[in-house]
Short mmCIF file of C-alpha atoms in Angstrom, two decimals:
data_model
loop_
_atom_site.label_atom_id
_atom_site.label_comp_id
_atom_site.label_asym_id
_atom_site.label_seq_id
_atom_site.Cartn_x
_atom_site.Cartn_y
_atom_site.Cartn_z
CA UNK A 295 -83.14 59.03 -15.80
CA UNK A 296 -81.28 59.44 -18.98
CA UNK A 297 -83.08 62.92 -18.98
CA UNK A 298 -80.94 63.67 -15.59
CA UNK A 299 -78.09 62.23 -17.59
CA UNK A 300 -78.56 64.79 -20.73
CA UNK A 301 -79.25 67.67 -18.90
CA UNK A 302 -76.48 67.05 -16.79
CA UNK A 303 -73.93 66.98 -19.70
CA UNK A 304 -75.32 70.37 -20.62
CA UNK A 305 -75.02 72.17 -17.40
CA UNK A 306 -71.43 70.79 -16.47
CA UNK A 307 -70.59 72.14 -20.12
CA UNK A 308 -72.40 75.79 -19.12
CA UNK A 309 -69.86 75.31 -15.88
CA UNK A 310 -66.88 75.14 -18.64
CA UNK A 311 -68.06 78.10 -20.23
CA UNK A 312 -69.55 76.65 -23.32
CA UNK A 313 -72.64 78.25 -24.51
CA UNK A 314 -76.07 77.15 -24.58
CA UNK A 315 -76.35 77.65 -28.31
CA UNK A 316 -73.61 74.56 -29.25
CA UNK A 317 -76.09 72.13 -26.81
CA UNK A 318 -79.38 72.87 -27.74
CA UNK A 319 -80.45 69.87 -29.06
CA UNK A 320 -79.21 68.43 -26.09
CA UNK A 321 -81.66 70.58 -23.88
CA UNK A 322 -84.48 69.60 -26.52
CA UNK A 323 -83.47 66.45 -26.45
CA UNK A 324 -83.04 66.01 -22.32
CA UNK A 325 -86.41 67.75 -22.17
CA UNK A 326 -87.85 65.44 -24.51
CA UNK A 327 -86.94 62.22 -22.33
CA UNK A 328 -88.40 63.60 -19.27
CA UNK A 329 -91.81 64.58 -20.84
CA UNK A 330 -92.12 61.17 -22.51
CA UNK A 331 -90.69 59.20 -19.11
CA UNK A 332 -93.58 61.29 -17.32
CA UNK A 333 -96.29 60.17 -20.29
CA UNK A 334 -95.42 56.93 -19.76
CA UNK A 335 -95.03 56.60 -15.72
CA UNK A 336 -98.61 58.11 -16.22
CA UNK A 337 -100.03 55.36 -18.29
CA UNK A 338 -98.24 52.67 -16.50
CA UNK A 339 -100.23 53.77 -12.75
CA UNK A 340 -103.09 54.02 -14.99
CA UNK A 341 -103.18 50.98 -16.46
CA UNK A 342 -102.34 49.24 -12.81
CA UNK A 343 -105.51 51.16 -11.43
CA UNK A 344 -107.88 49.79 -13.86
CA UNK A 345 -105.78 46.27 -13.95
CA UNK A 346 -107.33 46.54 -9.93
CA UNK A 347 -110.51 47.47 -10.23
CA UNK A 348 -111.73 44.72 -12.87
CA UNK A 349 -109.80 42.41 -10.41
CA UNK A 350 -112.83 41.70 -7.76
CA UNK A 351 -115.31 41.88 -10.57
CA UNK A 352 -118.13 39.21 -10.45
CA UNK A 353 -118.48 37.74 -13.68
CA UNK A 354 -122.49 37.04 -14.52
CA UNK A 355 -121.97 34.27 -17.31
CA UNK A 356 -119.30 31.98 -14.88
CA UNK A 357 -121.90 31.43 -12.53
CA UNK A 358 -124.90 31.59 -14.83
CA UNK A 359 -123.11 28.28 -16.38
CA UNK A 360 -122.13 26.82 -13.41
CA UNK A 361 -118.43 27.55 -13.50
CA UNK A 362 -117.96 30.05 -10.45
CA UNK A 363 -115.14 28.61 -8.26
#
């Protein structure tokens, strides 16, 4: 989102007939928040798929021991 935000900002300045050259770091920087929002939308549906598959796991000690609700 604040990606959207940055690059925005640079394109309405293009518009107004700045140059590319005084916003680069803002393009580095927009492009920057979008690669790292991606990495971590990535590991967060990750992490939720594996969260779900240990969820219906049987565990072998609990009702070795006799504590299996």
């Amino acid at each position: 989102m604040l990606a959207g935000f940055v690059e925005g900002y640079v394109v309405l300045e293009k518009l107004n007939g700045s140059s590319f050259q005084m916003h680069i770091a803002a393009l580095i920087l927009g492009a920057l928040f979008g690669t790292m929002g991606l990495i971590f939308l990535s590991i967060g549906l990750l992490g939720e798929m594996l969260t779900l598959k240990d969820h219906d796991s049987n565990y072998g000690i609990k009702s070795k021991n006799g504590f299996e609700l």
